[in-house]
Short mmCIF file of C-alpha atoms and ligand atoms in Angstrom, two decimals:
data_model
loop_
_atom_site.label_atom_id
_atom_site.label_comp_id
_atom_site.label_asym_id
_atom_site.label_seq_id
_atom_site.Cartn_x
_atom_site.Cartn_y
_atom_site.Cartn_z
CA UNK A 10 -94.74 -176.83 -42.08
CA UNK A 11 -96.35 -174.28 -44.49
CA UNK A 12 -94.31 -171.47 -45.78
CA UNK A 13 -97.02 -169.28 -46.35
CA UNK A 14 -100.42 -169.40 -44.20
CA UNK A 15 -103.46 -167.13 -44.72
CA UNK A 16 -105.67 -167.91 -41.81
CA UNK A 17 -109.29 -166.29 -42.07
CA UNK A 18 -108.38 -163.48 -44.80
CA UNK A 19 -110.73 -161.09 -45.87
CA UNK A 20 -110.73 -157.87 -47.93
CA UNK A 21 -112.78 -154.95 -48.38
CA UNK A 22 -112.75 -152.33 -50.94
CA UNK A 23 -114.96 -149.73 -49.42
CA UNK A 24 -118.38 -151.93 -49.27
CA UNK A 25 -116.78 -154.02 -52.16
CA UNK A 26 -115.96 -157.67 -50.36
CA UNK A 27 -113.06 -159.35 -52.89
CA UNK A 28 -112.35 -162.21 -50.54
CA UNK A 29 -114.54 -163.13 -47.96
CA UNK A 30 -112.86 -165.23 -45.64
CA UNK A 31 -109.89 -167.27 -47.10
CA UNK A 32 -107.54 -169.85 -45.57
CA UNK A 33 -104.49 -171.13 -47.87
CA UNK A 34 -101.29 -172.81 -47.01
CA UNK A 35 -98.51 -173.25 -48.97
CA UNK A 36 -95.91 -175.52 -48.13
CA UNK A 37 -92.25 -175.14 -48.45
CA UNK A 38 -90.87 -175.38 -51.65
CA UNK A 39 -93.98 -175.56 -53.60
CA UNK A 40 -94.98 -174.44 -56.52
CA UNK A 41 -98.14 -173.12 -56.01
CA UNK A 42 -100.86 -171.14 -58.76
CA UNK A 43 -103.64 -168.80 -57.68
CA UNK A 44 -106.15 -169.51 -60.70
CA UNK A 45 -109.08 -167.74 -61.69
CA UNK A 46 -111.37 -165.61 -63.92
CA UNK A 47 -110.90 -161.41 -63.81
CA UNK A 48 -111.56 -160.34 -60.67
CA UNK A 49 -111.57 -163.39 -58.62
CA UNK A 50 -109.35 -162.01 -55.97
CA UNK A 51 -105.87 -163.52 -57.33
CA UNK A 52 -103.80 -160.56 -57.17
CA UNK A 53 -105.36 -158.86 -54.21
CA UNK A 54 -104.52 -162.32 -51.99
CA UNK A 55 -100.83 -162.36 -53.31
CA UNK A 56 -100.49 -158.43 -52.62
CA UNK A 57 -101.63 -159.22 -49.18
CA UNK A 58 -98.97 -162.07 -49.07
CA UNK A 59 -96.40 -159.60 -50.38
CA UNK A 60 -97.69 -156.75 -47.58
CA UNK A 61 -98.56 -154.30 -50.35
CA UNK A 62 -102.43 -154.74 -49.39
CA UNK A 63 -103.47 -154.66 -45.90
CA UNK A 64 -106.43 -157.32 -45.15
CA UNK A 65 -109.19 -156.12 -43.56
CA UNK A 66 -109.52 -158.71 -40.94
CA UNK A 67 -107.41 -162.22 -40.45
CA UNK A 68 -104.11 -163.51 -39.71
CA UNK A 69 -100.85 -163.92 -42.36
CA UNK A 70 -98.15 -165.72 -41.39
CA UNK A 71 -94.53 -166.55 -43.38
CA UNK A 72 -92.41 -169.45 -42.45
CA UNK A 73 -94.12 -170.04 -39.02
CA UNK A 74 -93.86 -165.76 -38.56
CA UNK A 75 -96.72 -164.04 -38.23
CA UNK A 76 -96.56 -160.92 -40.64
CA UNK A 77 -100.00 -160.04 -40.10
CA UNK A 78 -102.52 -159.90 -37.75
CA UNK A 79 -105.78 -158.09 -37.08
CA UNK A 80 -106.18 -159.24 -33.80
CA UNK A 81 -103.07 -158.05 -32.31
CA UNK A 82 -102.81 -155.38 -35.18
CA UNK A 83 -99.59 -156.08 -36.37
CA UNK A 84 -98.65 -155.56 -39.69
CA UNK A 85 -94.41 -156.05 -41.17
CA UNK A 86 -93.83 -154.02 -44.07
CA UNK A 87 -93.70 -155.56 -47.82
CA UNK A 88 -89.28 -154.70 -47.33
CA UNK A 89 -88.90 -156.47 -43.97
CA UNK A 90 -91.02 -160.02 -45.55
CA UNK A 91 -87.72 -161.47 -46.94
CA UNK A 92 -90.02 -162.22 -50.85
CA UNK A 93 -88.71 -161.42 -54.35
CA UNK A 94 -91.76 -160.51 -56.82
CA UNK A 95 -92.07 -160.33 -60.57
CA UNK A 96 -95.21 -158.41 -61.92
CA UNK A 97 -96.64 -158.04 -65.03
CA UNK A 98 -94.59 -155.33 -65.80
CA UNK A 99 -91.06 -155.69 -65.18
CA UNK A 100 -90.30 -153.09 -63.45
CA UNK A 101 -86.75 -152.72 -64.47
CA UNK A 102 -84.66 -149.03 -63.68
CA UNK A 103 -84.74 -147.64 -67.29
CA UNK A 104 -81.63 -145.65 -66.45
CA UNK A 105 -79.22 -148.58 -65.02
CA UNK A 106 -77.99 -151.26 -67.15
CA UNK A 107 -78.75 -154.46 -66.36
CA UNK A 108 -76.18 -155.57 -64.07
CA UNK A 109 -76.87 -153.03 -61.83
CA UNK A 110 -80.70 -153.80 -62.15
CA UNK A 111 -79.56 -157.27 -60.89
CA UNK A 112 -77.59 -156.06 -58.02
CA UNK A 113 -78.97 -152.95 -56.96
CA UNK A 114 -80.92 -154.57 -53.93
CA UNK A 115 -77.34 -156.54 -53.28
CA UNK A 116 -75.36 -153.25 -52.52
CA UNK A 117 -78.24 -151.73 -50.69
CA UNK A 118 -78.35 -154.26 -48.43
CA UNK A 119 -74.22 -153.92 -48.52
CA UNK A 120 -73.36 -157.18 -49.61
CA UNK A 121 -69.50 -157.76 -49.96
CA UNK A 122 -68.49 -157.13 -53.85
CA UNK A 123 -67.19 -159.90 -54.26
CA UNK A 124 -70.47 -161.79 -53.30
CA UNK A 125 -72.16 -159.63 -55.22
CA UNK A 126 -70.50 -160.17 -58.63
CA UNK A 127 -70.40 -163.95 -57.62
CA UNK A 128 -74.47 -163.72 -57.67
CA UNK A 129 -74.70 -161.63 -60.68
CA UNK A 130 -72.92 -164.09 -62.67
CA UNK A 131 -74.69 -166.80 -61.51
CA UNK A 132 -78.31 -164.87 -62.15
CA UNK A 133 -77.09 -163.99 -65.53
CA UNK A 134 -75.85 -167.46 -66.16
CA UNK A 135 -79.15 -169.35 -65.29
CA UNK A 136 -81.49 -167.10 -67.03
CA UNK A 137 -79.32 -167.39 -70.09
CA UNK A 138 -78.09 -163.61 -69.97
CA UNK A 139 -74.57 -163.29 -69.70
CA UNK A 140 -73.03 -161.02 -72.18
CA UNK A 141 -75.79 -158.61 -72.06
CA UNK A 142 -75.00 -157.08 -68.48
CA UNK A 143 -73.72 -153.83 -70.16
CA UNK A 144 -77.45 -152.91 -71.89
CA UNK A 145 -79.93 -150.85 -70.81
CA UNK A 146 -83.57 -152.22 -70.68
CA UNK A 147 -84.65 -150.68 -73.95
CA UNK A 148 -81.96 -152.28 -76.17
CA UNK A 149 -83.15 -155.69 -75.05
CA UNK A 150 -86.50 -157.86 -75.78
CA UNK A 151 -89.27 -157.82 -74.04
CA UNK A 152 -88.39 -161.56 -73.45
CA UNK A 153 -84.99 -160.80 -72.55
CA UNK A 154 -86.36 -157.62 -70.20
CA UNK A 155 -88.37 -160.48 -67.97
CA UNK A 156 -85.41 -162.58 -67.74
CA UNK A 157 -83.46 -159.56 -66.12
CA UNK A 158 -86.65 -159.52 -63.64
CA UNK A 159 -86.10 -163.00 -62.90
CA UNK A 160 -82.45 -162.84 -62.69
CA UNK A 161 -82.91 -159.90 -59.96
CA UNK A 162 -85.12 -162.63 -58.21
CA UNK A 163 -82.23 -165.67 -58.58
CA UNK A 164 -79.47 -162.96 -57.03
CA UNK A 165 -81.60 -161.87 -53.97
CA UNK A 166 -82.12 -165.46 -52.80
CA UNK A 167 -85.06 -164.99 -51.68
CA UNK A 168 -87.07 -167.95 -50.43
CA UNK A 169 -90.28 -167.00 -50.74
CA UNK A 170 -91.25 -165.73 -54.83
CA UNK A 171 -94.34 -164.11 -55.44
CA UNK A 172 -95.45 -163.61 -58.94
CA UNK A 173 -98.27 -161.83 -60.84
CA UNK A 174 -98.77 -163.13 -64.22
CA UNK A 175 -95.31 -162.39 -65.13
CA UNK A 176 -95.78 -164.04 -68.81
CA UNK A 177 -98.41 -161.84 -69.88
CA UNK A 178 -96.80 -158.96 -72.08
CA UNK A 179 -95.10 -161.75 -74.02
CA UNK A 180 -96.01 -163.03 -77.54
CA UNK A 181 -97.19 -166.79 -77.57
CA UNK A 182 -93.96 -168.44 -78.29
CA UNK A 183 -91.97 -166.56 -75.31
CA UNK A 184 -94.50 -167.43 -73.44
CA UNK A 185 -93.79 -170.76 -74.18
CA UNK A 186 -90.09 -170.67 -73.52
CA UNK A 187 -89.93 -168.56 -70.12
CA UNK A 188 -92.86 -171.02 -68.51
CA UNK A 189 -90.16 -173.71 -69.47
CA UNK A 190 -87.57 -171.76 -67.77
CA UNK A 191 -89.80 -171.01 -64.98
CA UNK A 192 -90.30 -174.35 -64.48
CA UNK A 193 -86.81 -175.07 -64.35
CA UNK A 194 -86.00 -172.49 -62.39
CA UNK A 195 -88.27 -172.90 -59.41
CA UNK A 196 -86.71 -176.94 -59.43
CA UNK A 197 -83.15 -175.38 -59.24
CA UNK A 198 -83.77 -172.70 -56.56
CA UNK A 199 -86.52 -174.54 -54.54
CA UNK A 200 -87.90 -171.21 -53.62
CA UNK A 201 -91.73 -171.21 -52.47
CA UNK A 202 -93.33 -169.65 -55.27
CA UNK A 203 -96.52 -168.20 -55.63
CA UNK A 204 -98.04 -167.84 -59.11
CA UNK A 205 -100.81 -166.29 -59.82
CA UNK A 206 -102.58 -166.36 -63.60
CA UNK A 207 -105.86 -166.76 -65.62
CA UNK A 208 -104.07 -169.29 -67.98
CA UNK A 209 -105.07 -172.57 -67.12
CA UNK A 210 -102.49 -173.74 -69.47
CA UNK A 211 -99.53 -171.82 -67.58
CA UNK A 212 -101.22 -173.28 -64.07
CA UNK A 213 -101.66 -177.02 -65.18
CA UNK A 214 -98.20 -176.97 -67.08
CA UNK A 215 -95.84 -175.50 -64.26
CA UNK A 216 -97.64 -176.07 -61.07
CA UNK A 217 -97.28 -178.30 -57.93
CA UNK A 218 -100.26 -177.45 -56.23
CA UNK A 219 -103.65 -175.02 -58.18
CA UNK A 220 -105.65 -172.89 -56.20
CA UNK A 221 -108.97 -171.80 -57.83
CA UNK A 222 -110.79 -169.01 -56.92
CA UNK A 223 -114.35 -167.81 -58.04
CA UNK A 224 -115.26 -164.36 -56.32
CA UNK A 225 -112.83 -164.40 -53.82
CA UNK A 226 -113.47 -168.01 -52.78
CA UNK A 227 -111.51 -171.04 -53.36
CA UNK A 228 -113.34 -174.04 -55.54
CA UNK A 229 -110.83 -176.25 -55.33
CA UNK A 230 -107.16 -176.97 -54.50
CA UNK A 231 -104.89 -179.64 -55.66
CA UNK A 232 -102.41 -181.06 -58.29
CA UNK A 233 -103.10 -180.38 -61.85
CA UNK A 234 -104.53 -184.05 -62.69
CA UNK A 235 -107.17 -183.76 -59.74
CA UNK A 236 -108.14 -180.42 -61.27
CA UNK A 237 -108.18 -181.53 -64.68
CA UNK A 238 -109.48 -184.88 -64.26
CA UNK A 239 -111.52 -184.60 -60.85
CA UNK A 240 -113.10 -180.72 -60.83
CA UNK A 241 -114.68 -180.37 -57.58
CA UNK A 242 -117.54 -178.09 -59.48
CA UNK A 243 -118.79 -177.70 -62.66
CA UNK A 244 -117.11 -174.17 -61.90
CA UNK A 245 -113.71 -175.41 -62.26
CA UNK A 246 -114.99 -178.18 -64.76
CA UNK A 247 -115.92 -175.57 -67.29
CA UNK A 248 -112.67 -173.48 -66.23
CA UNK A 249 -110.11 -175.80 -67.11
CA UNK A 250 -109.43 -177.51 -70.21
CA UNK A 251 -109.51 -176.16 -73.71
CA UNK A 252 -111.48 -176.92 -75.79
CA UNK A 253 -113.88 -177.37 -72.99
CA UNK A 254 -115.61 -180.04 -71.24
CA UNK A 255 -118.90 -181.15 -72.65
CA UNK A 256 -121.46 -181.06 -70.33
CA UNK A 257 -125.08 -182.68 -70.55
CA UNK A 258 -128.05 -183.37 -68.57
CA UNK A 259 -129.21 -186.96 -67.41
CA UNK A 260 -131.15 -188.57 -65.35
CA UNK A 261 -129.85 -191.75 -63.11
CA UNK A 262 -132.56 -194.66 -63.15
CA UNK A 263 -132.18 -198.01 -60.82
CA UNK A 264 -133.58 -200.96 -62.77
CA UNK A 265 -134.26 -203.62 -61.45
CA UNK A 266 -130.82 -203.44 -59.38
CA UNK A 267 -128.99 -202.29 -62.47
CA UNK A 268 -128.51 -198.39 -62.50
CA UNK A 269 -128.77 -196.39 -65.64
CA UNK A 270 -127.32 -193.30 -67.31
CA UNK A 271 -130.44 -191.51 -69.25
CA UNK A 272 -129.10 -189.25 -71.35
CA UNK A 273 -129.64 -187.23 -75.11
CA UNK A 274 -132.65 -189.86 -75.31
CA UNK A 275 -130.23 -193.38 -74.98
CA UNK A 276 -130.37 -194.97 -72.12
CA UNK A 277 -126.30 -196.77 -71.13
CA UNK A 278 -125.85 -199.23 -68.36
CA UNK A 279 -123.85 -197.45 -65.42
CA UNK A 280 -121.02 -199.84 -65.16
CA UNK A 281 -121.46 -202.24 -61.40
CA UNK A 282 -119.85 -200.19 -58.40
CA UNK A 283 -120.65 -196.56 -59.64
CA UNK A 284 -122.28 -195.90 -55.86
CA UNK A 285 -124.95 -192.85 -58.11
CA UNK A 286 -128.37 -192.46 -56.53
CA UNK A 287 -131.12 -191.91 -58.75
CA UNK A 288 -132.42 -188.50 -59.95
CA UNK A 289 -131.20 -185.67 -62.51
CA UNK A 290 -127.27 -185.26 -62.77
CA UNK A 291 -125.23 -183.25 -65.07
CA UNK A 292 -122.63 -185.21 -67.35
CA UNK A 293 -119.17 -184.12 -68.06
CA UNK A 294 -117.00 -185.28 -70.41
CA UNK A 295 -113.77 -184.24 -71.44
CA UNK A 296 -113.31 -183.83 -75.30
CA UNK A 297 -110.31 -186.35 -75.73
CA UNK A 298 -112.70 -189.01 -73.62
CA UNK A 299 -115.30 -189.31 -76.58
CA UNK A 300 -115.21 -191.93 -79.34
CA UNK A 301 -116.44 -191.25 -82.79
CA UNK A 302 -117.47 -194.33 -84.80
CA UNK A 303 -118.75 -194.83 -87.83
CA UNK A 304 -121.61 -196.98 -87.55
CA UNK A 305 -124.10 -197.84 -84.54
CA UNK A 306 -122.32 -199.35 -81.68
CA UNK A 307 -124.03 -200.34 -78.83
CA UNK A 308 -123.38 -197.62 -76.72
CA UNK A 309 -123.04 -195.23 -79.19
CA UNK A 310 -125.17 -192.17 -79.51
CA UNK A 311 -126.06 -190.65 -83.33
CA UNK A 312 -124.48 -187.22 -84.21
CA UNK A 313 -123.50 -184.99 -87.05
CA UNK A 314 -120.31 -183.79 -87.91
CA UNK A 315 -120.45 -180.31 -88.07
CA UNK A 316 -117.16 -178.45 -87.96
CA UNK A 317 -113.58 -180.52 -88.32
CA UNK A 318 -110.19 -178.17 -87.19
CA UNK A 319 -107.17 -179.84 -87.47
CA UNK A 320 -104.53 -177.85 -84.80
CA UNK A 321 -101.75 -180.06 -86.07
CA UNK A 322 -100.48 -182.93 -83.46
CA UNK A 323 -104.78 -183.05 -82.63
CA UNK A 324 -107.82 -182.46 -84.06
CA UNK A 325 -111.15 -180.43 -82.94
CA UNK A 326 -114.21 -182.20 -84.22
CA UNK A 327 -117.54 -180.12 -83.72
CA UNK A 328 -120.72 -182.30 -83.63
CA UNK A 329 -124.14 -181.56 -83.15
CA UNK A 330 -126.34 -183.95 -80.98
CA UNK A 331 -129.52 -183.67 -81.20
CA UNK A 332 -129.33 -179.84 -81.22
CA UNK A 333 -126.45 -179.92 -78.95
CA UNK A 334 -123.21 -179.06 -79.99
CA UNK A 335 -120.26 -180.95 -78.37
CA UNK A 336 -116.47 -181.51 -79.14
CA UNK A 337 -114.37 -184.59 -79.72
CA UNK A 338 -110.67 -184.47 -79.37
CA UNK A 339 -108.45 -186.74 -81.65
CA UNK A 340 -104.70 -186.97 -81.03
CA UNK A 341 -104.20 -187.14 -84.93
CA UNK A 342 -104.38 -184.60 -87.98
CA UNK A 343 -107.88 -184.68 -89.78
CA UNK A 344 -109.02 -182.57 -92.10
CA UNK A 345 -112.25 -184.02 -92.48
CA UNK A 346 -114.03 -187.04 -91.41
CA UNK A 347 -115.22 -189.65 -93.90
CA UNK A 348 -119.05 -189.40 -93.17
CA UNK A 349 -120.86 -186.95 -91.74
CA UNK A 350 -123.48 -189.35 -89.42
CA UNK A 351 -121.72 -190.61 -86.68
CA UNK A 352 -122.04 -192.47 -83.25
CA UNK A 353 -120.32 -191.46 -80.35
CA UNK A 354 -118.75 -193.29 -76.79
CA UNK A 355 -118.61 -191.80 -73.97
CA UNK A 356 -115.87 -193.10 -71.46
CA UNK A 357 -117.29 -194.33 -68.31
CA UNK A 358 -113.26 -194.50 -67.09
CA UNK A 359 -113.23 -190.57 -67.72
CA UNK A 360 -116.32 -189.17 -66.81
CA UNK A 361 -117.80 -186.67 -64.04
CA UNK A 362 -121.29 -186.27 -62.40
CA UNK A 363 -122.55 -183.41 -60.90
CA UNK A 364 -125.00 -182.85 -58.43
CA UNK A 365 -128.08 -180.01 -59.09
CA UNK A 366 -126.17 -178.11 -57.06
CA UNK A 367 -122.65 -178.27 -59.64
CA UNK A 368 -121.28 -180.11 -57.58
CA UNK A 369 -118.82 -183.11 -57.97
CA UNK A 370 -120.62 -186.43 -57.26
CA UNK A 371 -118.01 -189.20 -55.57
CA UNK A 372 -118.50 -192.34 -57.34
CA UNK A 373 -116.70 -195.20 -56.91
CA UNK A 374 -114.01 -194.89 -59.39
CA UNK A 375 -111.38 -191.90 -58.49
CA UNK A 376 -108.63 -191.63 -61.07
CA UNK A 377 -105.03 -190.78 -59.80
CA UNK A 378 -102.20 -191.03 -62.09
CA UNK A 379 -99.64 -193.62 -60.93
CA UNK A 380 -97.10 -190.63 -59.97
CA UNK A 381 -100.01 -189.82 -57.63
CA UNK A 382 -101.56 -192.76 -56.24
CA UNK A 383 -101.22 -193.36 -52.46
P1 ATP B 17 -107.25 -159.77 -62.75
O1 ATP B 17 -106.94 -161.13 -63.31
O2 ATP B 17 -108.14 -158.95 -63.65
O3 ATP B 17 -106.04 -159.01 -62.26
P2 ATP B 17 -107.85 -160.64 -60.04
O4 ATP B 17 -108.43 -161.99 -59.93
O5 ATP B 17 -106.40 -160.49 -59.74
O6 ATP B 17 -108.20 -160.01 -61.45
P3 ATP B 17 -108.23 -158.59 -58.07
O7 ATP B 17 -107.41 -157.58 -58.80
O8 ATP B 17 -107.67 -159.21 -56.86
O9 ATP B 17 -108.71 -159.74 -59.07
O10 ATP B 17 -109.64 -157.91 -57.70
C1 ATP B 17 -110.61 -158.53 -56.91
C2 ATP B 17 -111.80 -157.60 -56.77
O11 ATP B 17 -111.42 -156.45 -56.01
C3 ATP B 17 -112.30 -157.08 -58.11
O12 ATP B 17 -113.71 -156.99 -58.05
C4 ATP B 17 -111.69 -155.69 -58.20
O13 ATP B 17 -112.52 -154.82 -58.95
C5 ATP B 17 -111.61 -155.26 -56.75
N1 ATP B 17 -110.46 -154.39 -56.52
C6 ATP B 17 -109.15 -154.71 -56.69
N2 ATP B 17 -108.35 -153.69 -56.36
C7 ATP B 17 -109.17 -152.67 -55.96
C8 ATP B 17 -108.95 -151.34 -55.49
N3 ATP B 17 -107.72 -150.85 -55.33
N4 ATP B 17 -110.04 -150.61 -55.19
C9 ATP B 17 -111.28 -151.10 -55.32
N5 ATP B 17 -111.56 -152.36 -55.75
C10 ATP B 17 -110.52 -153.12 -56.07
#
């Protein structure tokens, strides 16, 4: 059964429509990221969620309850919803130290003491705090400061965790570090948690499930590799992945029974069982999915190297194509390639068409990791 089910959602702001009609369910125990651009409608869906937004029309229900409901007009307040949140800021009690920033919900809801301390040393524990219950706020980090936030969230039990880009006033290397503990976290507690970000790399890394929304409007929804590997758009295509996909135009040909791939003036043989009907399509191809070779091969397509960045463990090689420019992704250190004319391969195992419309053509070959395969 889903946890969390948005049936028919929809928001106005004044004449402003931010989501136009959503449905989302989350199941138990997920791990679940709302993904998207600025303004997309990310925080506005989990504030409904969390009660703190009233929809404008539709149903919301938690753990088979409904909490929401234009029809019959109901509507349970954001304290009676049973969620623990984390925001952006952490909105910790400046004046109460941190144990009682951990427990204050505990004794308001008059929790024995001795459950109480029991929780707080378990919060402090797993978030790597204990020691520190006796500061206030300001004498801690500001990585330290969201791991009293997420503390207050382990202590309240909650089952249902909502948060709203919780890593975003950290530096790149806490970052880093709390998505790990996040991660690790949401395994031990098994709370349903919804995430929501515009870091693909925070979604893909420490998801179960991705939501991405465009204006309000979900592209696509499923497990990082289908996002990564099988966008449903050129949307979410282009959204996902850094550096990003490369996209070109083609044209599919049928000749004489053998289809073809027209593309950046080559024509390549579309390998047997690729079920693509003929007319224009657009190409993508994921940076790490392009070979660079140093002399003609048969598939191989002439280009310049223009630009070579190592980034350490990889290496970002900027080529131009016949005016186009397009990236190549090694998994080594380069600082600089031996020649400067080149041929590149595109992988037919690794590659997406689109439709004129941007959207995902269905050819024969679907990848699923092994982890993932029916
Ligand atoms: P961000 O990543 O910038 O927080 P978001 O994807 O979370 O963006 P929302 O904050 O949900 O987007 O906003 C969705 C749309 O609703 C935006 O166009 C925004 O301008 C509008 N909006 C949000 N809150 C309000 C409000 N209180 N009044 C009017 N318009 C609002």
């Amino acid at each position: 059964m889903s946890e969390i089910k948005l049936s028919n959602i929809t928001k106005l702001y004044g004449s402003q429509l931010a989501v136009p009609g959503l449905d989302l369910e989350i199941p138990k125990g997920s791990f679940v990221t709302l993904l998207g651009p600025s303004g997309c409608g990310k925080t506005t869906t989990l504030r409904m969620i969390a009660g703190l937004e009233q929809p404008s029309s539709g149903e919301v229900s938690l753990a088979g309850k409904p909490v929401y409901s234009s029809t019959t007009g109901m509507f349970v307040a954001p304290e009676r919803r049973g969620l623990g949140f984390i925001f952006q800021s952490y909105a910790l009690w400046p004046n109460m130290k941190v144990d009682r920033n951990i427990t204050l919900a505990l004794t308001e809801a008059k929790l024995p003491a001795l459950t109480v301390k029991a929780r707080l040393q378990e919060a402090l524990e797993k978030v790597q705090l204990t020691g520190l219950e006796g500061r206030y706020p300001s004498e801690l980090s500001g990585g330290q400061q969201q791991r009293v936030a997420v503390a207050r969230l382990i202590a309240a039990r909650n089952s249902i965790l909502l948060m709203d880009e919780p890593l975003s006033n950290l530096d790149a290397k806490l970052r880093t570090e709390m998505r790990t503990e996040l991660k690790r976290l949401h395994r031990e507690l098994g709370a349903t948690t919804v995430y929501v970000t515009h870091d693909q790399v925070e979604a893909l890394t420490m998801s179960d499930i991705i939501v991405v929304m465009k204006d309000g409007i979900i592209q696509q929804q499923g497990n990082p590799y289908e996002i990564y590997h099988n966008p449903a758009n050129l949307f979410v295509a282009e959204f996902i992945g850094d550096p990003k996909i490369n996209l070109f135009s083609g044209v599919v040909k049928r000749v004489g029974g053998e289809a073809r791939l027209s593309l950046c003036g080559t024509e390549l043989p579309l390998p047997a069982g690729m079920n693509l009907s003929e007319g224009p399509v657009t190409v993508g191809v994921r940076p790490e999915n392009i070979a660079i070779h140093d002399r003609p091969t048969g598939a191989g397509i002439a280009a310049e190297v223009d630009v070579v960045q190592p980034t350490g463990s990889q290496t970002i090689i900027s080529l131009l194509l016949k005016g186009q420019r397009i990236t190549v992704l090694i998994p080594r250190f380069e600082n600089s390639l031996p020649k400067k004319n080149v041929w590149i391969e595109l992988s037919f195992d690794h590659i997406n068409f689109f439709d004129p419309a941007g959207r995902r053509i269905e050819t024969a070959q679907v990848r699923q990791p092994a982890s993932h395969a029916a």
